[in-house]
mmCIF file of N, CA and C in Angstrom:
data_model
loop_
_atom_site.group_PDB
_atom_site.id
_atom_site.type_symbol
_atom_site.label_atom_id
_atom_site.label_comp_id
_atom_site.label_asym_id
_atom_site.label_seq_id
_atom_site.Cartn_x
_atom_site.Cartn_y
_atom_site.Cartn_z
ATOM 1 N N MET A 1 -45.048 -30.434 9.557
ATOM 2 C CA MET A 1 -44.485 -29.593 8.779
ATOM 3 C C MET A 1 -43.202 -28.620 9.038
ATOM 4 N N VAL A 2 -42.423 -28.456 8.261
ATOM 5 C CA VAL A 2 -41.185 -28.158 8.472
ATOM 6 C C VAL A 2 -41.235 -26.620 8.375
ATOM 7 N N SER A 3 -40.670 -26.079 9.158
ATOM 8 C CA SER A 3 -40.677 -24.303 8.976
ATOM 9 C C SER A 3 -39.737 -24.185 8.065
ATOM 10 N N ARG A 4 -40.036 -22.499 7.351
ATOM 11 C CA ARG A 4 -39.186 -22.343 6.250
ATOM 12 C C ARG A 4 -37.707 -21.646 6.927
ATOM 13 N N SER A 5 -37.456 -21.221 7.816
ATOM 14 C CA SER A 5 -36.023 -20.946 8.830
ATOM 15 C C SER A 5 -35.337 -22.539 8.789
ATOM 16 N N ALA A 6 -36.134 -23.869 9.105
ATOM 17 C CA ALA A 6 -35.660 -25.000 9.126
ATOM 18 C C ALA A 6 -35.003 -25.455 7.941
ATOM 19 N N ALA A 7 -35.736 -25.164 7.089
ATOM 20 C CA ALA A 7 -35.592 -25.824 5.589
ATOM 21 C C ALA A 7 -34.259 -25.169 4.641
ATOM 22 N N ARG A 8 -34.026 -23.864 5.193
ATOM 23 C CA ARG A 8 -32.600 -23.359 4.597
ATOM 24 C C ARG A 8 -31.506 -23.773 4.873
ATOM 25 N N PRO A 9 -30.646 -23.702 3.871
ATOM 26 C CA PRO A 9 -29.616 -24.531 4.049
ATOM 27 C C PRO A 9 -28.602 -23.174 5.469
ATOM 28 N N ARG A 10 -27.964 -23.529 6.170
ATOM 29 C CA ARG A 10 -27.257 -22.341 6.921
ATOM 30 C C ARG A 10 -26.158 -21.877 6.410
ATOM 31 N N PRO A 11 -25.549 -20.885 6.115
ATOM 32 C CA PRO A 11 -23.966 -20.469 5.864
ATOM 33 C C PRO A 11 -23.090 -21.037 6.621
ATOM 34 N N ALA A 12 -21.702 -21.502 5.944
ATOM 35 C CA ALA A 12 -20.743 -21.977 6.691
ATOM 36 C C ALA A 12 -20.756 -21.064 7.609
ATOM 37 N N ARG A 13 -19.648 -21.438 8.948
ATOM 38 C CA ARG A 13 -19.549 -20.512 9.557
ATOM 39 C C ARG A 13 -18.355 -19.492 9.187
ATOM 40 N N PHE A 14 -17.438 -20.252 8.441
ATOM 41 C CA PHE A 14 -16.238 -19.495 7.896
ATOM 42 C C PHE A 14 -16.271 -19.704 6.423
ATOM 43 N N ALA A 15 -17.171 -18.674 5.743
ATOM 44 C CA ALA A 15 -17.200 -18.897 4.216
ATOM 45 C C ALA A 15 -16.202 -18.037 3.969
ATOM 46 N N SER A 16 -15.934 -17.841 2.907
ATOM 47 C CA SER A 16 -14.912 -17.533 2.127
ATOM 48 C C SER A 16 -14.366 -15.664 2.718
ATOM 49 N N GLY A 17 -15.026 -15.030 3.010
ATOM 50 C CA GLY A 17 -15.308 -13.821 3.585
ATOM 51 C C GLY A 17 -14.548 -13.993 4.860
ATOM 52 N N GLY A 18 -15.250 -14.917 5.912
ATOM 53 C CA GLY A 18 -14.838 -15.144 7.120
ATOM 54 C C GLY A 18 -13.203 -15.784 7.198
ATOM 55 N N VAL A 19 -12.894 -16.557 6.633
ATOM 56 C CA VAL A 19 -11.180 -17.477 6.374
ATOM 57 C C VAL A 19 -10.492 -16.353 6.037
ATOM 58 N N ALA A 20 -10.700 -15.134 4.648
ATOM 59 C CA ALA A 20 -9.956 -13.973 4.320
ATOM 60 C C ALA A 20 -10.019 -13.098 5.662
ATOM 61 N N ALA A 21 -10.946 -12.755 6.444
ATOM 62 C CA ALA A 21 -11.031 -12.022 7.481
ATOM 63 C C ALA A 21 -10.188 -12.373 8.462
ATOM 64 N N ALA A 22 -10.377 -14.016 8.755
ATOM 65 C CA ALA A 22 -8.949 -14.418 9.811
ATOM 66 C C ALA A 22 -7.879 -14.298 9.369
ATOM 67 N N VAL A 23 -7.463 -14.497 8.250
ATOM 68 C CA VAL A 23 -5.943 -14.756 7.541
ATOM 69 C C VAL A 23 -5.646 -13.540 7.614
ATOM 70 N N LEU A 24 -6.088 -12.507 7.630
ATOM 71 C CA LEU A 24 -6.222 -10.388 7.683
ATOM 72 C C LEU A 24 -5.678 -10.660 9.015
ATOM 73 N N VAL A 25 -6.504 -10.947 9.813
ATOM 74 C CA VAL A 25 -6.560 -10.984 11.448
ATOM 75 C C VAL A 25 -5.206 -11.437 11.647
ATOM 76 N N ALA A 26 -5.139 -12.632 11.473
ATOM 77 C CA ALA A 26 -3.901 -13.255 11.770
ATOM 78 C C ALA A 26 -2.276 -12.687 11.577
ATOM 79 N N ALA A 27 -2.450 -12.143 9.955
ATOM 80 C CA ALA A 27 -1.111 -11.429 9.416
ATOM 81 C C ALA A 27 -1.011 -10.266 10.168
ATOM 82 N N ALA A 28 -2.290 -9.546 10.877
ATOM 83 C CA ALA A 28 -2.088 -8.239 11.780
ATOM 84 C C ALA A 28 -1.379 -8.478 13.042
ATOM 85 N N LEU A 29 -1.657 -9.645 13.710
ATOM 86 C CA LEU A 29 -1.155 -10.000 14.622
ATOM 87 C C LEU A 29 0.134 -10.599 14.559
ATOM 88 N N ALA A 30 0.653 -11.119 13.587
ATOM 89 C CA ALA A 30 1.789 -11.568 13.379
ATOM 90 C C ALA A 30 2.768 -10.376 13.124
ATOM 91 N N GLY A 31 2.288 -9.318 12.162
ATOM 92 C CA GLY A 31 3.163 -8.148 11.991
ATOM 93 C C GLY A 31 3.245 -7.195 13.168
ATOM 94 N N ALA A 32 2.490 -7.345 13.907
ATOM 95 C CA ALA A 32 2.229 -6.582 15.215
ATOM 96 C C ALA A 32 3.566 -7.095 16.069
ATOM 97 N N ASN A 33 3.666 -8.135 16.387
ATOM 98 C CA ASN A 33 4.757 -8.954 16.989
ATOM 99 C C ASN A 33 6.257 -8.432 15.906
ATOM 100 N N SER A 34 6.131 -8.904 14.512
ATOM 101 C CA SER A 34 7.549 -8.160 14.164
ATOM 102 C C SER A 34 7.474 -6.841 13.642
ATOM 103 N N GLY A 35 6.455 -5.867 13.828
ATOM 104 C CA GLY A 35 6.860 -4.364 13.690
ATOM 105 C C GLY A 35 6.129 -4.142 12.263
ATOM 106 N N CYS A 36 6.008 -4.826 11.182
ATOM 107 C CA CYS A 36 4.775 -4.712 10.452
ATOM 108 C C CYS A 36 4.531 -5.669 9.405
ATOM 109 N N ILE A 37 3.565 -5.750 8.595
ATOM 110 C CA ILE A 37 2.836 -6.284 7.841
ATOM 111 C C ILE A 37 3.510 -6.398 6.483
ATOM 112 N N THR A 38 4.556 -7.285 6.877
ATOM 113 C CA THR A 38 5.246 -7.554 5.547
ATOM 114 C C THR A 38 4.398 -8.015 4.143
ATOM 115 N N ALA A 39 3.392 -8.689 4.320
ATOM 116 C CA ALA A 39 2.488 -8.873 3.484
ATOM 117 C C ALA A 39 2.559 -8.145 2.401
ATOM 118 N N PHE A 40 2.065 -6.714 2.825
ATOM 119 C CA PHE A 40 1.772 -5.925 2.316
ATOM 120 C C PHE A 40 2.801 -4.776 2.257
ATOM 121 N N ALA A 41 4.091 -4.975 2.293
ATOM 122 C CA ALA A 41 5.300 -4.012 2.126
ATOM 123 C C ALA A 41 5.996 -4.789 1.428
ATOM 124 N N PRO A 42 6.155 -4.682 0.018
ATOM 125 C CA PRO A 42 7.095 -5.753 -0.621
ATOM 126 C C PRO A 42 8.346 -5.552 -0.593
ATOM 127 N N ASN A 43 9.389 -6.110 -0.650
ATOM 128 C CA ASN A 43 10.848 -5.751 -0.705
ATOM 129 C C ASN A 43 11.341 -4.929 -1.882
ATOM 130 N N ILE A 44 12.122 -4.433 -1.453
ATOM 131 C CA ILE A 44 13.087 -3.583 -2.537
ATOM 132 C C ILE A 44 14.179 -4.000 -2.827
ATOM 133 N N ARG A 45 14.012 -4.178 -4.188
ATOM 134 C CA ARG A 45 15.709 -4.425 -4.672
ATOM 135 C C ARG A 45 16.574 -3.552 -4.941
ATOM 136 N N ALA A 46 17.580 -3.663 -4.841
ATOM 137 C CA ALA A 46 18.947 -2.554 -4.507
ATOM 138 C C ALA A 46 19.169 -2.713 -6.265
ATOM 139 N N GLU A 47 18.655 -2.443 -6.855
ATOM 140 C CA GLU A 47 19.007 -2.273 -8.287
ATOM 141 C C GLU A 47 18.267 -1.432 -8.713
ATOM 142 N N GLU A 48 18.803 -0.510 -10.307
ATOM 143 C CA GLU A 48 18.190 0.246 -10.955
ATOM 144 C C GLU A 48 18.151 1.385 -10.566
ATOM 145 N N HIS A 49 17.031 1.982 -10.223
ATOM 146 C CA HIS A 49 16.165 3.387 -9.565
ATOM 147 C C HIS A 49 16.762 2.946 -7.839
ATOM 148 N N HIS A 50 16.604 1.857 -7.241
ATOM 149 C CA HIS A 50 16.914 1.629 -5.974
ATOM 150 C C HIS A 50 18.316 1.081 -5.723
ATOM 151 N N GLY A 51 19.339 1.254 -6.752
ATOM 152 C CA GLY A 51 20.543 1.113 -6.619
ATOM 153 C C GLY A 51 21.267 1.018 -5.235
ATOM 154 N N ALA A 52 21.011 2.396 -5.007
ATOM 155 C CA ALA A 52 21.933 3.119 -3.872
ATOM 156 C C ALA A 52 21.045 2.718 -2.405
ATOM 157 N N MET A 53 20.098 2.387 -2.117
ATOM 158 C CA MET A 53 19.432 1.905 -0.959
ATOM 159 C C MET A 53 19.931 0.928 -0.408
ATOM 160 N N THR A 54 20.187 0.970 0.806
ATOM 161 C CA THR A 54 20.993 0.041 1.672
ATOM 162 C C THR A 54 19.709 0.006 2.977
ATOM 163 N N SER A 55 20.217 -0.942 3.967
ATOM 164 C CA SER A 55 19.351 -1.021 4.751
ATOM 165 C C SER A 55 19.054 0.274 6.195
ATOM 166 N N GLN A 56 20.590 1.141 5.585
ATOM 167 C CA GLN A 56 20.424 2.334 6.951
ATOM 168 C C GLN A 56 19.831 3.426 6.079
ATOM 169 N N SER A 57 18.933 3.462 4.669
ATOM 170 C CA SER A 57 18.598 4.182 4.101
ATOM 171 C C SER A 57 17.597 4.866 4.986
ATOM 172 N N THR A 58 17.322 5.832 4.684
ATOM 173 C CA THR A 58 16.471 7.097 5.627
ATOM 174 C C THR A 58 15.209 7.301 4.657
ATOM 175 N N ARG A 59 13.848 7.534 5.636
ATOM 176 C CA ARG A 59 12.702 8.270 4.998
ATOM 177 C C ARG A 59 13.054 9.190 4.104
ATOM 178 N N GLY A 60 14.056 10.216 4.199
ATOM 179 C CA GLY A 60 14.101 11.291 3.072
ATOM 180 C C GLY A 60 14.862 11.055 1.652
ATOM 181 N N ALA A 61 15.381 9.995 2.003
ATOM 182 C CA ALA A 61 16.168 9.161 0.695
ATOM 183 C C ALA A 61 14.493 8.260 -0.275
ATOM 184 N N CYS A 62 13.770 8.315 0.359
ATOM 185 C CA CYS A 62 12.739 7.511 -0.145
ATOM 186 C C CYS A 62 11.631 8.655 -0.539
ATOM 187 N N LEU A 63 11.628 9.318 0.320
ATOM 188 C CA LEU A 63 10.632 10.870 -0.289
ATOM 189 C C LEU A 63 11.437 11.838 -1.364
ATOM 190 N N LYS A 64 12.601 11.513 -1.790
ATOM 191 C CA LYS A 64 13.049 11.944 -2.915
ATOM 192 C C LYS A 64 12.098 11.986 -4.245
ATOM 193 N N CYS A 65 11.661 10.796 -4.230
ATOM 194 C CA CYS A 65 11.180 10.304 -5.595
ATOM 195 C C CYS A 65 10.046 9.568 -5.527
ATOM 196 N N HIS A 66 9.555 9.008 -4.233
ATOM 197 C CA HIS A 66 7.885 8.961 -3.713
ATOM 198 C C HIS A 66 7.127 10.335 -2.973
ATOM 199 N N GLU A 67 5.864 10.630 -3.415
ATOM 200 C CA GLU A 67 4.892 11.223 -2.747
ATOM 201 C C GLU A 67 3.836 10.875 -1.896
ATOM 202 N N LEU A 68 4.090 11.961 -0.895
ATOM 203 C CA LEU A 68 2.868 11.872 0.259
ATOM 204 C C LEU A 68 1.431 11.832 -0.848
ATOM 205 N N GLU A 69 0.853 10.788 -0.336
ATOM 206 C CA GLU A 69 -0.821 10.865 -0.590
ATOM 207 C C GLU A 69 -1.091 12.171 -0.522
ATOM 208 N N SER A 70 -1.478 13.088 0.580
ATOM 209 C CA SER A 70 -1.699 14.285 0.618
ATOM 210 C C SER A 70 -1.466 15.321 -0.140
ATOM 211 N N HIS A 71 0.326 15.450 -0.496
ATOM 212 C CA HIS A 71 1.016 16.123 -1.130
ATOM 213 C C HIS A 71 0.442 16.225 -2.809
ATOM 214 N N MET A 72 -0.061 14.833 -3.266
ATOM 215 C CA MET A 72 -0.834 14.473 -4.638
ATOM 216 C C MET A 72 -1.835 15.011 -4.359
ATOM 217 N N ALA A 73 -2.919 14.875 -3.854
ATOM 218 C CA ALA A 73 -4.318 15.257 -3.491
ATOM 219 C C ALA A 73 -4.233 16.665 -3.514
ATOM 220 N N LYS A 74 -3.381 17.228 -2.707
ATOM 221 C CA LYS A 74 -3.231 19.018 -2.459
ATOM 222 C C LYS A 74 -2.991 19.627 -3.907
ATOM 223 N N ARG A 75 -2.613 18.423 -4.971
ATOM 224 C CA ARG A 75 -1.817 19.383 -5.910
ATOM 225 C C ARG A 75 -3.361 19.023 -7.355
ATOM 226 N N MET A 76 -3.815 17.977 -6.868
ATOM 227 C CA MET A 76 -4.827 17.948 -7.774
ATOM 228 C C MET A 76 -5.846 18.861 -7.617
ATOM 229 N N VAL A 77 -6.068 19.105 -6.497
ATOM 230 C CA VAL A 77 -7.584 19.748 -6.385
ATOM 231 C C VAL A 77 -7.240 21.457 -7.064
ATOM 232 N N GLY A 78 -5.879 21.836 -7.306
ATOM 233 C CA GLY A 78 -5.370 23.039 -7.493
ATOM 234 C C GLY A 78 -5.519 22.915 -8.819
ATOM 235 N N MET A 79 -5.590 21.866 -9.651
ATOM 236 C CA MET A 79 -5.541 21.695 -11.315
ATOM 237 C C MET A 79 -7.162 21.794 -11.965
ATOM 238 N N ASP A 80 -7.040 22.573 -12.966
ATOM 239 C CA ASP A 80 -8.087 22.640 -13.587
ATOM 240 C C ASP A 80 -8.623 21.553 -14.452
ATOM 241 N N PRO A 81 -9.868 21.325 -14.891
ATOM 242 C CA PRO A 81 -10.184 19.873 -15.352
ATOM 243 C C PRO A 81 -9.925 19.601 -16.321
ATOM 244 N N ALA A 82 -9.133 20.269 -17.282
ATOM 245 C CA ALA A 82 -8.243 19.824 -18.607
ATOM 246 C C ALA A 82 -6.767 19.127 -18.015
ATOM 247 N N THR A 83 -6.218 20.193 -16.850
ATOM 248 C CA THR A 83 -5.282 19.681 -16.548
ATOM 249 C C THR A 83 -5.132 18.091 -15.587
ATOM 250 N N LEU A 84 -6.192 17.964 -14.934
ATOM 251 C CA LEU A 84 -6.700 17.238 -14.056
ATOM 252 C C LEU A 84 -6.576 15.782 -15.201
ATOM 253 N N GLU A 85 -7.507 16.011 -16.225
ATOM 254 C CA GLU A 85 -7.938 15.054 -17.137
ATOM 255 C C GLU A 85 -7.054 14.326 -17.820
ATOM 256 N N ARG A 86 -5.820 15.548 -18.133
ATOM 257 C CA ARG A 86 -4.444 15.116 -18.619
ATOM 258 C C ARG A 86 -3.613 14.455 -17.472
ATOM 259 N N HIS A 87 -3.559 14.894 -16.256
ATOM 260 C CA HIS A 87 -2.765 14.375 -15.209
ATOM 261 C C HIS A 87 -2.983 12.912 -14.770
ATOM 262 N N MET A 88 -5.034 12.523 -15.030
ATOM 263 C CA MET A 88 -4.887 11.002 -14.421
ATOM 264 C C MET A 88 -4.687 9.968 -16.206
ATOM 265 N N VAL A 89 -4.614 10.785 -17.140
ATOM 266 C CA VAL A 89 -4.381 9.671 -18.127
ATOM 267 C C VAL A 89 -2.975 9.230 -18.426
ATOM 268 N N GLU A 90 -1.923 10.309 -17.676
ATOM 269 C CA GLU A 90 -0.809 9.710 -17.401
ATOM 270 C C GLU A 90 -0.742 9.046 -16.705
ATOM 271 N N MET A 91 -1.051 9.265 -15.333
ATOM 272 C CA MET A 91 -0.770 8.173 -14.008
ATOM 273 C C MET A 91 -1.415 6.892 -14.456
ATOM 274 N N ASN A 92 -2.339 6.976 -15.747
ATOM 275 C CA ASN A 92 -2.919 5.416 -15.759
ATOM 276 C C ASN A 92 -1.958 4.631 -16.867
ATOM 277 N N LYS A 93 -1.011 5.211 -17.825
ATOM 278 C CA LYS A 93 -0.141 4.773 -18.586
ATOM 279 C C LYS A 93 1.478 4.882 -18.004
ATOM 280 N N VAL A 94 1.435 5.291 -17.583
ATOM 281 C CA VAL A 94 3.313 5.607 -17.053
ATOM 282 C C VAL A 94 3.218 4.930 -15.449
ATOM 283 N N ILE A 95 4.195 3.769 -15.342
ATOM 284 C CA ILE A 95 4.327 3.411 -14.259
ATOM 285 C C ILE A 95 5.350 4.227 -13.648
ATOM 286 N N ARG A 96 4.938 5.189 -12.402
ATOM 287 C CA ARG A 96 5.661 5.725 -11.787
ATOM 288 C C ARG A 96 5.988 5.624 -9.784
ATOM 289 N N PRO A 97 6.790 6.056 -9.628
ATOM 290 C CA PRO A 97 6.830 5.526 -7.957
ATOM 291 C C PRO A 97 5.539 5.849 -7.382
ATOM 292 N N PRO A 98 4.933 4.581 -6.582
ATOM 293 C CA PRO A 98 3.757 4.714 -5.679
ATOM 294 C C PRO A 98 3.580 5.751 -4.850
ATOM 295 N N LEU A 99 2.921 6.175 -4.422
ATOM 296 C CA LEU A 99 2.613 7.264 -3.414
ATOM 297 C C LEU A 99 2.238 6.029 -2.102
ATOM 298 N N VAL A 100 2.604 7.210 -1.386
ATOM 299 C CA VAL A 100 3.083 7.375 0.464
ATOM 300 C C VAL A 100 1.770 7.263 0.988
ATOM 301 N N ALA A 101 1.768 6.183 1.712
ATOM 302 C CA ALA A 101 0.111 7.017 2.766
ATOM 303 C C ALA A 101 0.828 8.060 3.708
ATOM 304 N N ASP A 102 0.338 8.992 4.380
ATOM 305 C CA ASP A 102 0.636 9.912 5.102
ATOM 306 C C ASP A 102 1.114 9.133 6.597
ATOM 307 N N TRP A 103 0.177 8.046 6.650
ATOM 308 C CA TRP A 103 0.967 7.493 8.186
ATOM 309 C C TRP A 103 2.143 6.584 8.063
ATOM 310 N N MET A 104 2.580 6.175 7.247
ATOM 311 C CA MET A 104 3.422 5.276 6.942
ATOM 312 C C MET A 104 4.726 6.487 6.793
ATOM 313 N N ALA A 105 4.775 8.205 6.767
ATOM 314 C CA ALA A 105 5.930 8.547 6.822
ATOM 315 C C ALA A 105 5.611 9.232 8.267
ATOM 316 N N LYS A 106 4.820 9.331 8.886
ATOM 317 C CA LYS A 106 4.855 9.798 10.647
ATOM 318 C C LYS A 106 5.149 8.447 11.174
ATOM 319 N N ASP A 107 5.148 7.430 10.518
ATOM 320 C CA ASP A 107 5.501 6.044 11.657
ATOM 321 C C ASP A 107 6.750 5.890 12.244
ATOM 322 N N ARG A 108 6.921 5.461 13.474
ATOM 323 C CA ARG A 108 8.150 5.217 14.047
ATOM 324 C C ARG A 108 9.366 4.728 13.314
ATOM 325 N N ARG A 109 8.677 3.523 12.325
ATOM 326 C CA ARG A 109 9.537 2.982 11.464
ATOM 327 C C ARG A 109 9.857 3.664 10.436
ATOM 328 N N GLY A 110 11.161 3.483 9.956
ATOM 329 C CA GLY A 110 11.467 3.695 8.652
ATOM 330 C C GLY A 110 10.853 2.794 7.593
ATOM 331 N N CYS A 111 11.235 3.518 6.345
ATOM 332 C CA CYS A 111 10.858 2.819 5.114
ATOM 333 C C CYS A 111 11.239 1.202 4.965
ATOM 334 N N VAL A 112 12.745 1.251 5.417
ATOM 335 C CA VAL A 112 13.407 0.585 4.891
ATOM 336 C C VAL A 112 13.072 -0.744 5.755
ATOM 337 N N GLU A 113 12.803 -0.204 7.054
ATOM 338 C CA GLU A 113 12.708 -1.847 8.262
ATOM 339 C C GLU A 113 11.135 -2.394 7.784
ATOM 340 N N CYS A 114 10.237 -1.804 7.114
ATOM 341 C CA CYS A 114 8.974 -2.754 6.597
ATOM 342 C C CYS A 114 9.404 -3.358 4.873
ATOM 343 N N HIS A 115 9.933 -2.505 4.365
ATOM 344 C CA HIS A 115 10.251 -2.632 2.524
ATOM 345 C C HIS A 115 11.741 -3.130 2.751
ATOM 346 N N ALA A 116 11.896 -4.527 3.242
ATOM 347 C CA ALA A 116 13.245 -4.869 3.102
ATOM 348 C C ALA A 116 14.088 -4.806 1.709
ATOM 349 N N ILE A 117 15.348 -4.578 2.363
ATOM 350 C CA ILE A 117 16.121 -4.397 0.687
ATOM 351 C C ILE A 117 16.854 -5.365 0.727
ATOM 352 N N LYS A 118 16.483 -5.974 -0.857
ATOM 353 C CA LYS A 118 17.016 -7.132 -1.063
ATOM 354 C C LYS A 118 18.275 -7.316 -2.198
ATOM 355 N N GLY A 119 19.367 -7.928 -2.149
ATOM 356 C CA GLY A 119 20.236 -7.483 -2.884
ATOM 357 C C GLY A 119 19.459 -7.705 -5.038
ATOM 358 N N GLY A 120 20.540 -7.474 -5.683
ATOM 359 C CA GLY A 120 20.134 -7.620 -7.449
ATOM 360 C C GLY A 120 19.543 -8.846 -7.847
ATOM 361 N N ARG A 121 18.978 -9.067 -8.680
ATOM 362 C CA ARG A 121 18.320 -10.462 -8.924
ATOM 363 C C ARG A 121 19.415 -11.457 -9.569
#
């Protein structure tokens, strides 16, 4: 007689979740050696609203347009329900500069060290 546990197929050691985790760990290790995980830091094209950006641009230049997550959260807490609802509708239909995680603003690296500046198209 075969036991129930022996009859059940065993899951693959590296099922898709395991492979994804392994890829993320490898990217993190590679990023730690190079300064950042560039797969999560898209390049910036020096055109349109980023036209003045260079490899020498400072964090302050970026934060003129991009808001910190903590600042946005504080603003949202102070909104009455109707204003908050309008805010959320607006955020979902208009492309705005992405929020900057607080840890990014505190990191020793500047924005353009991770978000490489590329030329126009």
